Coordinates of C-alpha atoms in Angstrom, one line a residue:
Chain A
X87 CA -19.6 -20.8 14.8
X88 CA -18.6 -20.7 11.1
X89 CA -14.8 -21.9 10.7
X90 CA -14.1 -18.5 8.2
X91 CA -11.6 -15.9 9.6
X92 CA -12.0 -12.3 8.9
X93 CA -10.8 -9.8 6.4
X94 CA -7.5 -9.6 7.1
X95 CA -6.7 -12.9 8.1
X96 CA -6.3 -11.6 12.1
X97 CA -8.7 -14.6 14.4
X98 CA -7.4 -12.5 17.3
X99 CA -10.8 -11.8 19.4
X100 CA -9.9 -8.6 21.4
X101 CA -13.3 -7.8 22.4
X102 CA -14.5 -4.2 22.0
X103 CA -13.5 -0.6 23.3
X104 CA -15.4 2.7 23.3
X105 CA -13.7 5.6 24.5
X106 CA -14.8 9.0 25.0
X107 CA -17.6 9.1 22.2
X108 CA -19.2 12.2 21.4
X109 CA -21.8 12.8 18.5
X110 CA -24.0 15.8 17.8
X111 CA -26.6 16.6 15.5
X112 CA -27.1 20.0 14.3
X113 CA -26.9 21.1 17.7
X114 CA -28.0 18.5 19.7
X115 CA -25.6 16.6 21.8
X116 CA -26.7 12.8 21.6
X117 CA -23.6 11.5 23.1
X118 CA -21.7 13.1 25.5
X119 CA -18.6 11.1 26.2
X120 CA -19.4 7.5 26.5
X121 CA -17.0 4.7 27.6
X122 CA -17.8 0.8 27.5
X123 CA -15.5 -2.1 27.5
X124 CA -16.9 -5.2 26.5
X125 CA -14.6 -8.7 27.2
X126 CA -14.5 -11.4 24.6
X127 CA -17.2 -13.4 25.3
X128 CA -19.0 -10.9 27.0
X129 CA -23.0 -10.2 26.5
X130 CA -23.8 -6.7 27.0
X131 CA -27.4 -4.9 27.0
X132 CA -27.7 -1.4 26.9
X133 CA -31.0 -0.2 28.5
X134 CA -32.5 3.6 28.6
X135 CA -35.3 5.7 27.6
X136 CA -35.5 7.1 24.0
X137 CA -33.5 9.4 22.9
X138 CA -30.8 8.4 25.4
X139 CA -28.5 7.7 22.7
X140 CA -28.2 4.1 22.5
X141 CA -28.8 3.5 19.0
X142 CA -26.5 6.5 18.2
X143 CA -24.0 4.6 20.3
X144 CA -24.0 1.7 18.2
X145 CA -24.1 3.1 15.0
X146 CA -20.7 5.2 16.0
X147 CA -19.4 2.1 17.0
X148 CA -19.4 0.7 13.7
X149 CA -18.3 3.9 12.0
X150 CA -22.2 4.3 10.2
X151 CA -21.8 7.9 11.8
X152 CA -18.5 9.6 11.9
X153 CA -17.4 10.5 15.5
X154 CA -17.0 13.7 16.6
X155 CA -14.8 12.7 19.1
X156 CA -13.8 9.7 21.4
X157 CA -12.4 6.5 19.6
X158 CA -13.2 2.8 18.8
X159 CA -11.2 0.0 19.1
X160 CA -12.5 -4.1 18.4
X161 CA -10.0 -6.7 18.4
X162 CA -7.4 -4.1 19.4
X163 CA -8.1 -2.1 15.8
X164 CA -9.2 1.5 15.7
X165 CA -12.2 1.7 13.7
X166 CA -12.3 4.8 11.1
X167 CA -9.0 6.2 12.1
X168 CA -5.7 5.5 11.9
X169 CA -3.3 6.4 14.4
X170 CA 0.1 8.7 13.4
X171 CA 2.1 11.2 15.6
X172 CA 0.0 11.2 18.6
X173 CA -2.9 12.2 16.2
X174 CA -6.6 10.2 15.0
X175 CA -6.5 10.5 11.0
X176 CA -9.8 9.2 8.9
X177 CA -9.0 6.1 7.2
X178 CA -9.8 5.7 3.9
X179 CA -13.3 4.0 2.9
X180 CA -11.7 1.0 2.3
X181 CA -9.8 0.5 5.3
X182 CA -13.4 1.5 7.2
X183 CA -14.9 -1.0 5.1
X184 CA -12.3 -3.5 6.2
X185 CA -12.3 -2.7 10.2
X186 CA -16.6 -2.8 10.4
X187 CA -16.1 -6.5 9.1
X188 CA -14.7 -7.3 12.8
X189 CA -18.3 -5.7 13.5
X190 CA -21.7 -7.5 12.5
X191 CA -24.7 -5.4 13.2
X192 CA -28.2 -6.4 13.4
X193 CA -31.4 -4.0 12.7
X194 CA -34.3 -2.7 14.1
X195 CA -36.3 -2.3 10.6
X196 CA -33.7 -6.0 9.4
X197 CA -32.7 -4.3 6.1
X198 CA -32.8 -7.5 4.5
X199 CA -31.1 -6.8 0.8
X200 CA -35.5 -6.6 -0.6
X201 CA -33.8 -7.8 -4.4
X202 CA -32.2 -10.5 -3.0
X203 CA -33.6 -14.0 -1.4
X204 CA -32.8 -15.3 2.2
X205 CA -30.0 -16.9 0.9
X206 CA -28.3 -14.3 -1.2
X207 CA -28.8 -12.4 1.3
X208 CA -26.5 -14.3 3.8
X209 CA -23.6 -15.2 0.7
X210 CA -23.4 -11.6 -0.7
X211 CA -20.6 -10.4 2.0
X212 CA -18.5 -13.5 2.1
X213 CA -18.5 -14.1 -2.1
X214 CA -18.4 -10.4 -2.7
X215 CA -16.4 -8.8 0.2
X216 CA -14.4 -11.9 1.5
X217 CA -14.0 -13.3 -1.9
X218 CA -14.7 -16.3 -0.4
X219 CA -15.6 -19.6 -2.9
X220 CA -19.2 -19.7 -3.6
X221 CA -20.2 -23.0 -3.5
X222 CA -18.5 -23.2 0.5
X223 CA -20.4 -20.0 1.5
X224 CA -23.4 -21.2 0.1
X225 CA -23.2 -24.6 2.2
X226 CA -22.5 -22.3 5.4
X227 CA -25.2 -20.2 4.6
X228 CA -27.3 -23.1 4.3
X229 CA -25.6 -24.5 7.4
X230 CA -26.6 -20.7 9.5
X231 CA -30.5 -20.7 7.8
X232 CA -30.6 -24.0 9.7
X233 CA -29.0 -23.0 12.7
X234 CA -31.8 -19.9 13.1
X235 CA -34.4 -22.3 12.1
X236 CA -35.2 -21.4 8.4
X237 CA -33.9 -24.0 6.3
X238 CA -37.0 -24.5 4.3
X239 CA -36.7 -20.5 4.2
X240 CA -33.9 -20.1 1.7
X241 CA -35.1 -19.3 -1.4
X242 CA -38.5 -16.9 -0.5
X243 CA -37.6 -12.9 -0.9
X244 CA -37.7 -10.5 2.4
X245 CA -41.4 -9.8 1.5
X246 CA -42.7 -13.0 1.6
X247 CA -41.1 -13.6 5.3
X248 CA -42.3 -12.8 8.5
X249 CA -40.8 -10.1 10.8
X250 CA -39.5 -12.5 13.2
X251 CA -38.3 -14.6 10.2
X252 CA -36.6 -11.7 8.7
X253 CA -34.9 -10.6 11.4
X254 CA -33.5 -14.7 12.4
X255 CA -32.0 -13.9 8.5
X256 CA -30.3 -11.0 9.2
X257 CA -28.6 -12.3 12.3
X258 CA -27.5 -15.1 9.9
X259 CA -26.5 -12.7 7.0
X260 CA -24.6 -10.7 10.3
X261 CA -22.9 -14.7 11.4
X262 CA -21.8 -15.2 7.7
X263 CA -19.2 -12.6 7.8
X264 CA -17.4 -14.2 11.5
X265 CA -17.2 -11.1 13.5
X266 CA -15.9 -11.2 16.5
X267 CA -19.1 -8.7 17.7
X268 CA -22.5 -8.8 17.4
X269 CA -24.0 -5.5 17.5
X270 CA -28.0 -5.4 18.4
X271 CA -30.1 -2.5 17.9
X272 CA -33.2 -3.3 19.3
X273 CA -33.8 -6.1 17.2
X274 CA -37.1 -7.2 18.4
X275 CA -38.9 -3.7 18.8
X276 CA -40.3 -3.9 15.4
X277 CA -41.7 -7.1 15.6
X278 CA -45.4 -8.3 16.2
X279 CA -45.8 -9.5 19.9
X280 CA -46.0 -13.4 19.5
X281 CA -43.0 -13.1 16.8
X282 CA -40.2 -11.5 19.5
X283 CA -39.9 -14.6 21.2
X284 CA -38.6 -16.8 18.4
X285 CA -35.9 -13.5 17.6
X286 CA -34.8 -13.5 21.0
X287 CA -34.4 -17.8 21.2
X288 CA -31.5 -17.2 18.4
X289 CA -30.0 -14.3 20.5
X290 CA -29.7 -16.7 23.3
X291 CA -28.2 -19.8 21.3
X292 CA -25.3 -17.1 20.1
X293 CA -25.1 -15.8 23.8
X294 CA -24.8 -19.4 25.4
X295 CA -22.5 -20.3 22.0
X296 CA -19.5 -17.1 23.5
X297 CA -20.7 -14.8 21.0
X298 CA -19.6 -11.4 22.0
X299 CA -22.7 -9.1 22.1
X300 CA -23.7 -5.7 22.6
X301 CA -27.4 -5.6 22.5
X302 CA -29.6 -2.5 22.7
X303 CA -32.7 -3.7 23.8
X304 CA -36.1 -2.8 25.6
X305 CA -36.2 -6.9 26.9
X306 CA -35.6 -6.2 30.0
X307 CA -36.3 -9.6 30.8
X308 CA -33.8 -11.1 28.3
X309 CA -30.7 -8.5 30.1
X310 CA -32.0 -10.3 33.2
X311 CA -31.9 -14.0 31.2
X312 CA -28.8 -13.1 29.6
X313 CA -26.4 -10.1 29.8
X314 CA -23.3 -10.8 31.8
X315 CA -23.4 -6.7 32.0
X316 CA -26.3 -4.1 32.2
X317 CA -25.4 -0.7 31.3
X318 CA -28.1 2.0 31.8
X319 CA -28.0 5.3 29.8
X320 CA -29.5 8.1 29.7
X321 CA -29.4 11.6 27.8
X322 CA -26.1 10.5 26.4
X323 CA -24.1 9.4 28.9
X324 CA -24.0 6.0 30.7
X325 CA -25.9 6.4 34.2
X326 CA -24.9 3.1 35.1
X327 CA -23.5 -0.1 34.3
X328 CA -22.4 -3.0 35.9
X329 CA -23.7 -7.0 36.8
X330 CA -26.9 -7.6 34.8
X331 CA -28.5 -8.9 38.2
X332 CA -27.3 -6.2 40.6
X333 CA -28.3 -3.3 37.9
X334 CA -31.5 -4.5 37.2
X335 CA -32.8 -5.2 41.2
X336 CA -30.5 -3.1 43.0
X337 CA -29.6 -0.1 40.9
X338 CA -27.2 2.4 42.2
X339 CA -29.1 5.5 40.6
X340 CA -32.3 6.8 41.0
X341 CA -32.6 7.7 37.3
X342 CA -32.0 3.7 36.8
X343 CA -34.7 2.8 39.4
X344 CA -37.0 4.9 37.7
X345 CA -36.3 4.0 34.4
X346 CA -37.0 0.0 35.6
X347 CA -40.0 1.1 37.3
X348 CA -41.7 2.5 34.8
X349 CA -40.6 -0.2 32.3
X350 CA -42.3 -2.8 34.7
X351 CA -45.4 -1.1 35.0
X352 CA -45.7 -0.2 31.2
X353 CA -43.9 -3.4 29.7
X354 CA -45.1 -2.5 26.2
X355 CA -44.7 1.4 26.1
X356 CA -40.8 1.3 25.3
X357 CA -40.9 0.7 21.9
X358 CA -39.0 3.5 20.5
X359 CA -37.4 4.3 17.3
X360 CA -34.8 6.1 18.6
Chain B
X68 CA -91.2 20.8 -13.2
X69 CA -90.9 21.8 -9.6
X70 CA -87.2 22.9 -9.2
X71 CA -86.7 22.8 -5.4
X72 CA -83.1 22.3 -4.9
X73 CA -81.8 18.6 -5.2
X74 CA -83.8 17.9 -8.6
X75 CA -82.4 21.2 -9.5
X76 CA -78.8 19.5 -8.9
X77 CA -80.0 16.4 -10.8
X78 CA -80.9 17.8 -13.7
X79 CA -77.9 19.7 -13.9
X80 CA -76.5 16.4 -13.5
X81 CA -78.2 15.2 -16.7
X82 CA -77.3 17.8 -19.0
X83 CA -73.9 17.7 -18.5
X84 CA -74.0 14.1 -19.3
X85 CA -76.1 15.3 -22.6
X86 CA -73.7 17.9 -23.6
X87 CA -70.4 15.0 -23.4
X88 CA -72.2 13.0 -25.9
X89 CA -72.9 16.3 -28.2
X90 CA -69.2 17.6 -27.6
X91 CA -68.1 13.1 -28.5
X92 CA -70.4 13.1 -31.3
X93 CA -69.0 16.9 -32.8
X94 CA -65.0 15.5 -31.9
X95 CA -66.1 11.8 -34.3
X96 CA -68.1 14.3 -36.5
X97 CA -64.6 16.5 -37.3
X98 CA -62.2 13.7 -37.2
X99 CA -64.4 11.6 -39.7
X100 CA -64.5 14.5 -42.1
X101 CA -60.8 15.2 -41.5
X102 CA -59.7 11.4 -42.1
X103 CA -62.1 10.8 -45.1
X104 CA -60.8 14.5 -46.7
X105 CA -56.9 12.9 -46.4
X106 CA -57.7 9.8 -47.5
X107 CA -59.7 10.7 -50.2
X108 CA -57.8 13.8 -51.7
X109 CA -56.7 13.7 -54.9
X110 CA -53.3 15.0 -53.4
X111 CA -52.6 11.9 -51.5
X112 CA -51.2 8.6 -53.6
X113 CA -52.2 5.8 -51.0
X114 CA -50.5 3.7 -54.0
X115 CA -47.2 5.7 -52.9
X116 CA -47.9 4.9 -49.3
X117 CA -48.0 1.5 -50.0
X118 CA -44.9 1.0 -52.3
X119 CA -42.8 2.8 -49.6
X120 CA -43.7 1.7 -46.2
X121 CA -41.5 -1.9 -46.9
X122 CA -38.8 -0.3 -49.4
X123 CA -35.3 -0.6 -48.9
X124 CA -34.6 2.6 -48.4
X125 CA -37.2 3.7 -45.6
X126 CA -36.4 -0.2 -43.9
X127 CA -33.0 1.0 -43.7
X128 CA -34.1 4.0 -42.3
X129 CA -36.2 2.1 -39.6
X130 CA -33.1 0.2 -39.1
X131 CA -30.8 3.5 -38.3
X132 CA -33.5 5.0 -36.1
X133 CA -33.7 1.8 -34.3
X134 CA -29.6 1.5 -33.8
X135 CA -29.5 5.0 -32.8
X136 CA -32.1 4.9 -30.5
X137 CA -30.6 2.3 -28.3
X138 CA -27.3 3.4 -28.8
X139 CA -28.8 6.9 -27.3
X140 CA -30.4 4.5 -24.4
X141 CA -26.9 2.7 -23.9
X142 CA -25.0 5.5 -23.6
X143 CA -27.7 7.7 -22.0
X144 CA -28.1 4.8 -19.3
X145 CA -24.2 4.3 -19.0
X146 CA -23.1 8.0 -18.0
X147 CA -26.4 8.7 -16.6
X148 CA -25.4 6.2 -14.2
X149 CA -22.1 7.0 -13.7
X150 CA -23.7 11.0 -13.0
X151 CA -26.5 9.8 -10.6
X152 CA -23.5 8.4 -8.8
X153 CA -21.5 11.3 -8.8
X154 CA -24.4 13.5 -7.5
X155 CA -25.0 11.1 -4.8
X156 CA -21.1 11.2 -4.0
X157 CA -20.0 13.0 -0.5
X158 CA -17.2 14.5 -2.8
X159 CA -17.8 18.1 -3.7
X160 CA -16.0 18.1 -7.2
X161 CA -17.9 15.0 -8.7
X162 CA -21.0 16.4 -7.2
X163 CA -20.5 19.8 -9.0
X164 CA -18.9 18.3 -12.2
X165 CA -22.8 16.0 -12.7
X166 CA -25.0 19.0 -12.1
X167 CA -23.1 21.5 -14.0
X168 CA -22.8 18.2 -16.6
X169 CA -27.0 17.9 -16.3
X170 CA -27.5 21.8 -16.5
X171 CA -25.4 22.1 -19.4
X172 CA -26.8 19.1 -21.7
X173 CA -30.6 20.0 -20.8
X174 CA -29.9 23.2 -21.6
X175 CA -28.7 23.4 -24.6
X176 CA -31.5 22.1 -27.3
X177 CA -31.1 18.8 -28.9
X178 CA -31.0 19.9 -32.5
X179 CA -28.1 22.5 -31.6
X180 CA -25.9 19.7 -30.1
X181 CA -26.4 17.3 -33.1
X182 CA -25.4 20.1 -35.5
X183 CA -22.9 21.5 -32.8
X184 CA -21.1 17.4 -33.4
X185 CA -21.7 17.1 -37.1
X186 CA -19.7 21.0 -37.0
X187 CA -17.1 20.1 -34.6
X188 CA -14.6 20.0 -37.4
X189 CA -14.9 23.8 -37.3
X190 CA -13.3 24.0 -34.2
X191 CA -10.9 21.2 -33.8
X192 CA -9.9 20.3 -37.6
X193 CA -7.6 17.5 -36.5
X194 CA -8.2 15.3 -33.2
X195 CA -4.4 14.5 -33.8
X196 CA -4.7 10.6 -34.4
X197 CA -7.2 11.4 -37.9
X198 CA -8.7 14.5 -39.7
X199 CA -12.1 15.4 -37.4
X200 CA -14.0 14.9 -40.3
X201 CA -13.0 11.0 -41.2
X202 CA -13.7 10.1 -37.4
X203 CA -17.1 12.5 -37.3
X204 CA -19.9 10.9 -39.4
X205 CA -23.3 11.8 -39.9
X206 CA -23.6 8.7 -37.6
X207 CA -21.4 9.2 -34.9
X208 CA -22.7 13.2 -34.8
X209 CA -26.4 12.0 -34.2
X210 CA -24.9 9.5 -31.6
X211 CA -22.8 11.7 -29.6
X212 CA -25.6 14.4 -29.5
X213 CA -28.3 12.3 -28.9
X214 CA -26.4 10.0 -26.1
X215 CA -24.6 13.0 -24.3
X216 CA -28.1 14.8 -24.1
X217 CA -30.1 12.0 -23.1
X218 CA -27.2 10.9 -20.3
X219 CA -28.4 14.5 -18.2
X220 CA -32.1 13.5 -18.9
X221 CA -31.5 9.7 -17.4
X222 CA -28.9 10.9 -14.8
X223 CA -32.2 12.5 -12.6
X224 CA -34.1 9.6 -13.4
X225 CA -31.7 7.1 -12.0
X226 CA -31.3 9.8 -9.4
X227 CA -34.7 9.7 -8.6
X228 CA -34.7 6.2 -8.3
X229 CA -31.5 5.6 -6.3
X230 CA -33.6 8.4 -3.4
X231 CA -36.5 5.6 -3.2
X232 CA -34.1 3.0 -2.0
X233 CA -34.5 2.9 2.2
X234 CA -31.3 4.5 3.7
X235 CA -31.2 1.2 5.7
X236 CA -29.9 -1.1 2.5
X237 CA -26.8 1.1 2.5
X238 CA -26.4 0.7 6.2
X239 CA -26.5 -3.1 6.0
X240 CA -24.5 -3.2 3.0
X241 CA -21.6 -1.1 5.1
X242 CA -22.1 -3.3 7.9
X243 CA -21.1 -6.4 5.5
X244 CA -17.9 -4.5 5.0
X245 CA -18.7 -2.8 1.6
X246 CA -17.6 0.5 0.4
X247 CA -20.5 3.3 -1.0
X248 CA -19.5 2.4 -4.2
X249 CA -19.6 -1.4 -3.9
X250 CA -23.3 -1.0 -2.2
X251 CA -24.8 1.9 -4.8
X252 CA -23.7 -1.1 -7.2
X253 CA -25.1 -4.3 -5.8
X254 CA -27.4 -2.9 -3.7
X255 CA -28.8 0.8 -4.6
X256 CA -28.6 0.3 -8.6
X257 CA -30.7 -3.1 -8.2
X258 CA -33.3 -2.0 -6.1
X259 CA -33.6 1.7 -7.8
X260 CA -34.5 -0.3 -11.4
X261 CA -38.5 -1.0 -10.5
X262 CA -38.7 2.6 -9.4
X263 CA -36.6 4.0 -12.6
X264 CA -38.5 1.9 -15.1
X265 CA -42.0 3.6 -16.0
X266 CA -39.9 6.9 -16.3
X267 CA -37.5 5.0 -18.8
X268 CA -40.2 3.7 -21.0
X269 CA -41.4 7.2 -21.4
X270 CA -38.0 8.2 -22.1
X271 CA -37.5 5.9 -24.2
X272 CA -40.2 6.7 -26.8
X273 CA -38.9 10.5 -26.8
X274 CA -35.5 9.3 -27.8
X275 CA -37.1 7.5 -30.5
X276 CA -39.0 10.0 -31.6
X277 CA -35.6 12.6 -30.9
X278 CA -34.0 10.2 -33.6
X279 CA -35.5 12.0 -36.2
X280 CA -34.2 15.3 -35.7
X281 CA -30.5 14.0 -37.2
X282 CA -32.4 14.3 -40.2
X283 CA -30.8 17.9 -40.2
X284 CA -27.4 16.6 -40.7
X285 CA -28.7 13.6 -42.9
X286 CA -28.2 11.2 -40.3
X287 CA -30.1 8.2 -42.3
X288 CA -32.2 7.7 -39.9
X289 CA -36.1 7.0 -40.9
X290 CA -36.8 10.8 -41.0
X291 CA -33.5 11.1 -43.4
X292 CA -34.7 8.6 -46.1
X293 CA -38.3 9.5 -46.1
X294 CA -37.2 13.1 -46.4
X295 CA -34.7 12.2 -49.2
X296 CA -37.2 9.6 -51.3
X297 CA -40.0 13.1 -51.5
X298 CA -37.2 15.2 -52.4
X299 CA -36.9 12.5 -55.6
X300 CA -40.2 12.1 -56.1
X301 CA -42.0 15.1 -54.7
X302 CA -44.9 13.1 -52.6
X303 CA -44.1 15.0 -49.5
X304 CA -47.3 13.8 -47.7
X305 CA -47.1 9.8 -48.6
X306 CA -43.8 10.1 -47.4
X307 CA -44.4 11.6 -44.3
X308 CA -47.7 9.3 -43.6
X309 CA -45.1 6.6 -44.7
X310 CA -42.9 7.6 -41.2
X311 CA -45.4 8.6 -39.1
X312 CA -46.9 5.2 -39.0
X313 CA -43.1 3.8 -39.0
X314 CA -43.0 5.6 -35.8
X315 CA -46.3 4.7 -34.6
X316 CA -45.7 0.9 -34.9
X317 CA -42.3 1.2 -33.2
X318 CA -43.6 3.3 -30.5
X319 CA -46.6 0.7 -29.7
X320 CA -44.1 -2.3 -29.6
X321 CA -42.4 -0.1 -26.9
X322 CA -45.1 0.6 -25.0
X323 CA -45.8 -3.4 -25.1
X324 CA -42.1 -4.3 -24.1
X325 CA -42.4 -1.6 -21.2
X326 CA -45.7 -3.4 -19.6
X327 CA -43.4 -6.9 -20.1
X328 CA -40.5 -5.7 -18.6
X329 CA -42.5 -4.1 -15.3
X330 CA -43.7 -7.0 -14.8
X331 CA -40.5 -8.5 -14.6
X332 CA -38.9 -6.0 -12.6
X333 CA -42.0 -6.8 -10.1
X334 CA -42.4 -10.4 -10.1

C-alpha cells in the first residue's frame, strides 16, 4: 500500500457504514432502505439480479447520487452531510469532494481520463487534489503500474489499451489516492471473456493485501474465492447477507437460492448494465 | 430502339449525365464572360489593384483586421467558456444569467452592437475614472461588439462540445475527490476541444469576415482603409478587389491552420 495519508491528514481506517439508504428515480423506488456495515479489512460482494439496485447502492455511497434518505458514514465521517442539532445538512461541494477521497471507486465502462495517458491518469488526483509533489507521485504511480502489471504500459492513451488493461489502470488511478475503501461496480462485466481473469488477479492481490472492499460483482466464483461477506439483494433491499460460504451454498432465502441457481446454470447471462 | 423498361431507365440514365456537362459547360461559359468582362473593362485599373494590395495603408488594415479578429476569438473563447459553464451549472441564477446572456447577444445584430459601443458615450458620458469617449475608441468599440457577440455564438459551441464528453469522466473525476468545477476544467474542457474544433474554424472565418463591418465606425480595419483610399481616389472597384482577395488569402491560411490543428487535437 502506498505510504500517502488522505485529505485531511486523518489515517484512521473506520471501515464503512450505510444506513437506511433510499433513492428514487422519477418514481421508481431503486433503493428501499438499505443497511451494510463493512469492518476494516473486510471484502464485501454484493450479488443480485439487475435492477436490484446494487450499482445505485454504490454510487450513493460515494455521494455520485444525492440520497434521498438514509446516511453514510466511512472512517467514522458522514459523507455529503454534515451533522447539526439533531439534523443531516448538505455539505458544501468541497467538503463532498473531500469526504469521497476516503472512497476510491472503480468502473464498469473504467472511465479512464481518454486525454490523458496511463500515467497521468494515476498522478492527476494526488498532484491536483492532494497537492502532493510531482516527481514522488509519479514514482508511486510508477510503483502501482507495476504492481497491476503495466509497467511497460505507462505512457500509451486509454485507446490504445486493452479492456482488461484499462480497467488494472483504473484500480491503480483508484490506489493512488489511499482510500481506505475500494468500491467495485462490476468491474469485470464489460470485459472480453479471456480479459476478466487478469482484472480479477489484481482484485485478489488488494483483497489478500487488507484492502477494504465492497465489490458488486456477477463472479460468483470470485465472492466464493474471496469475500469474507456475501450480501444478496434484490429489488432494492438486501435479501440476504452474511458468510460468503454459508450464502452462497446454503442460502437462507428462496429468492437467494434462485438467484444462484439460475446464475449457475446461465454463468454468462448476468452481465447487466444496471 | 426498343424501349422495354430497363434500357428505358438507362437511357434516362445517360441524358442526365449529358445535360450536367451542358448545364458545366453553360456555368464556365457565363463565368468566363463575366471574369474576362471585369478584367478587361475599361472601368477597372488592374494598375490600381496592383499598387494597393501591399501599401501601407491597406497592410495596416490587414494588420487591424487580424488583431481584431483574434482578439474577438480570445474574448469570444474566454466568456464563452465561462457561459458554457454557467449553463451546465446546477445553480439556477448562473444558468439563467448565460442563456438570457446568449439570447440577448445573438439577438441583437452585430452592426447595431458595434455602433451601440462606438455610441455608448450617449448614455453614460463619464464612466467616472475618464470621459467615455477617451476610454471608447473606434478600436475598443469594434472589440467589445465583436467579442461580446461572438462570446454567445462560442458559448453553444463549447456547450455542444462539453455534452459529447461521456458522463462517466465526471464521475471518475468526483471519485478522485474533485469538485464540478475542478473536473469541467481538467477533465470536460480538454476532452470537449476535438469535438469544439471543426465548429471553431468555421467560426472563425465569420469573425474574420465580421471584422469588416467596424468599418461603419471607421474601425481601421482592412474594410476601413480600402474604404477610405476609394474615397481619395475614387477607384471603388480596385479597392474593393484589393480587400476581397485580402480576405480571400487570410481566409485560406485559416482553413489550412484548421486541417493542422485537427490533426493535432486527434493525434
Amino acid at each position: 500500500m502506498s505510504s500517502a495519508v488522505s485529505g485531511d491528514g486523518s489515517t484512521t481506517r473506520g471501515g464503512l457504514r450505510l444506513r437506511g439508504l433510499r433513492k428514487s428515480f422519477g418514481g421508481l423506488e431503486v433503493l428501499r432502505g438499505v443497511d451494510l456495515d463493512v469492518a476494516p479489512g473486510e471484502v464485501v460482494c454484493v450479488i443480485g439480479p439487475s435492477g436490484s439496485g446494487k450499482s445505485t447502492l454504490l454510487r450513493c455511497a460515494n455521494h455520485l447520487e444525492p440520497l434521498d434518505a438514509g446516511f453514510v458514514q466511512v472512517d467514522d465521517v458522514l459523507v455529503g452531510y454534515e451533522q447539526r442539532d439533531g439534523r443531516l445538512y448538505e455539505s458544501s461541494e468541497k467538503d463532498i469532494a473531500r469526504a469521497r477521497l476516503r472512497m476510491g471507486m472503480v468502473f464498469q465502462q473504467f472511465n479512464l481520463f481518454s486525454h490523458l495517458t496511463a500515467l497521468r491518469n494515476i498522478t492527476l488526483g494526488p498532484v491536483r487534489v492532494l497537492r502532493r509533489d510531482p516527481a514522488e507521485v509519479e514514482r508511486e504511480a510508477r510503483d502501482l503500474l507495476a504492481r497491476v502489471g503495466l509497467a511497460d504500459h505507462a505512457d500509451k492513451l486509454p485507446g490504445q489499451l486493452s479492456g482488461g488493461q484499462q480497467q488494472r489502470v483504473a484500480i491503480a488511478r483508484a490506489l493512488a489516492m489511499n482510500p481506505s475503501v475500494l468500491l467495485f461496480d462490476e468491474p469485470t462485466s464489460a470485459l472480453d471473456p479471456e480479459l476478466v481473469g487478469e482484472v480479477l488477479a489484481v482484485m485478489r492481490g488488494l483483497a489478500a493485501g487488507g484492502m477494504t472492499m465492497v465489490v458488486v460483482t456477477h463472479e460468483i466464483g470470485f465472492a466464493a474465492d474471496v469475500a469474507d461477506t456475501v450480501v444478496f439483494m434484490d429489488d432494492g433491499v438486501v435479501v440476504e447477507s452474511g458468510p460468503a460460504d454459508r450464502v452462497l451454498r446454503f442460502p437462507d432465502s428462496p429468492r437467494t437460492a434462485a438467484f444462484l441457481a439460475h446464475v449457475h446454470r446461465h454463468p454468462d447471462k448476468e452481465t447487466d448494465h444496471a | 430502339m426498343v424501349l422495354d423498361t430497363p434500357h428505358t431507365l438507362e437511357v434516362v440514365r445517360r441524358r442526365g449525365f449529358a445535360a450536367r456537362w451542358g448545364v458545366g459547360a453553360v456555368l464556365v461559359a457565363a463565368v468566363g464572360w463575366l471574369a474576362v468582362t471585369v478584367a478587361t473593362s475599361p472601368n477597372l485599373d488592374w494598375v490600381v489593384i496592383g499598387d494597393y494590395f501591399l501599401s501601407t495603408p491597406i497592410m495596416a488594415g490587414v494588420g487591424t483586421t487580424l488583431v481584431l479578429t483574434f482578439a474577438t476569438l480570445g474574448i469570444g473563447l474566454v466568456l464563452g467558456a465561462v457561459l458554457a459553464m454557467m449553463s451546465q451549472s446546477r445553480n439556477p441564477v448562473a444558468g439563467v444569467a448565460a442563456s438570457g446572456y446568449i439570447w440577448f447577444f445573438r439577438g441583437v445584430p452585430l452592426v447595431v452592437q458595434i455602433v451601440f459601443w462606438f455610441n455608448l458615450s450617449l448614455l453614460f458620458p463619464s464612466l467616472g475614472f475618464a470621459e467615455t469617449n477617451a476610454v471608447i475608441t473606434p478600436f475598443l468599440a469594434a472589440m467589445l461588439g465583436l467579442g461580446l457577440h461572438e462570446a454567445a455564438y462560442l458559448a453553444e459551441i463549447i456547450r455542444g462540445g462539453f455534452l459529447a464528453v461521456p458522463r462517466g469522466q465526471v464521475d471518475a473525476a468526483l471519485t478522485i475527490g474533485m469538485t464540478r468545477a475542478r473536473a469541467t476544467r481538467l477533465i470536460v474542457l480538454p476532452q470537449s476541444i476535438r469535438v469544439i474544433l471543426p465548429a471553431l474554424g468555421n467560426q472563425f472565418v465569420l469573425i474574420l469576415k465580421g471584422t469588416s463591418l467596424v468599418s461603419v465606425i471607421g474601425g481601421g480595419d482592412l474594410m476601413t482603409r480600402a474604404q477610405q483610399v476609394y474615397g481619395q481616389n475614387y477607384q471603388v472597384i480596385a479597392l474593393l478587389l484589393v480587400a476581397t482577395g485580402w480576405y480571400l488569402v487570410l481566409v485560406t491560411l485559416a482553413g489550412i491552420g484548421q486541417r493542422f490543428l485537427e490533426r493535432w487535437a486527434a493525434a
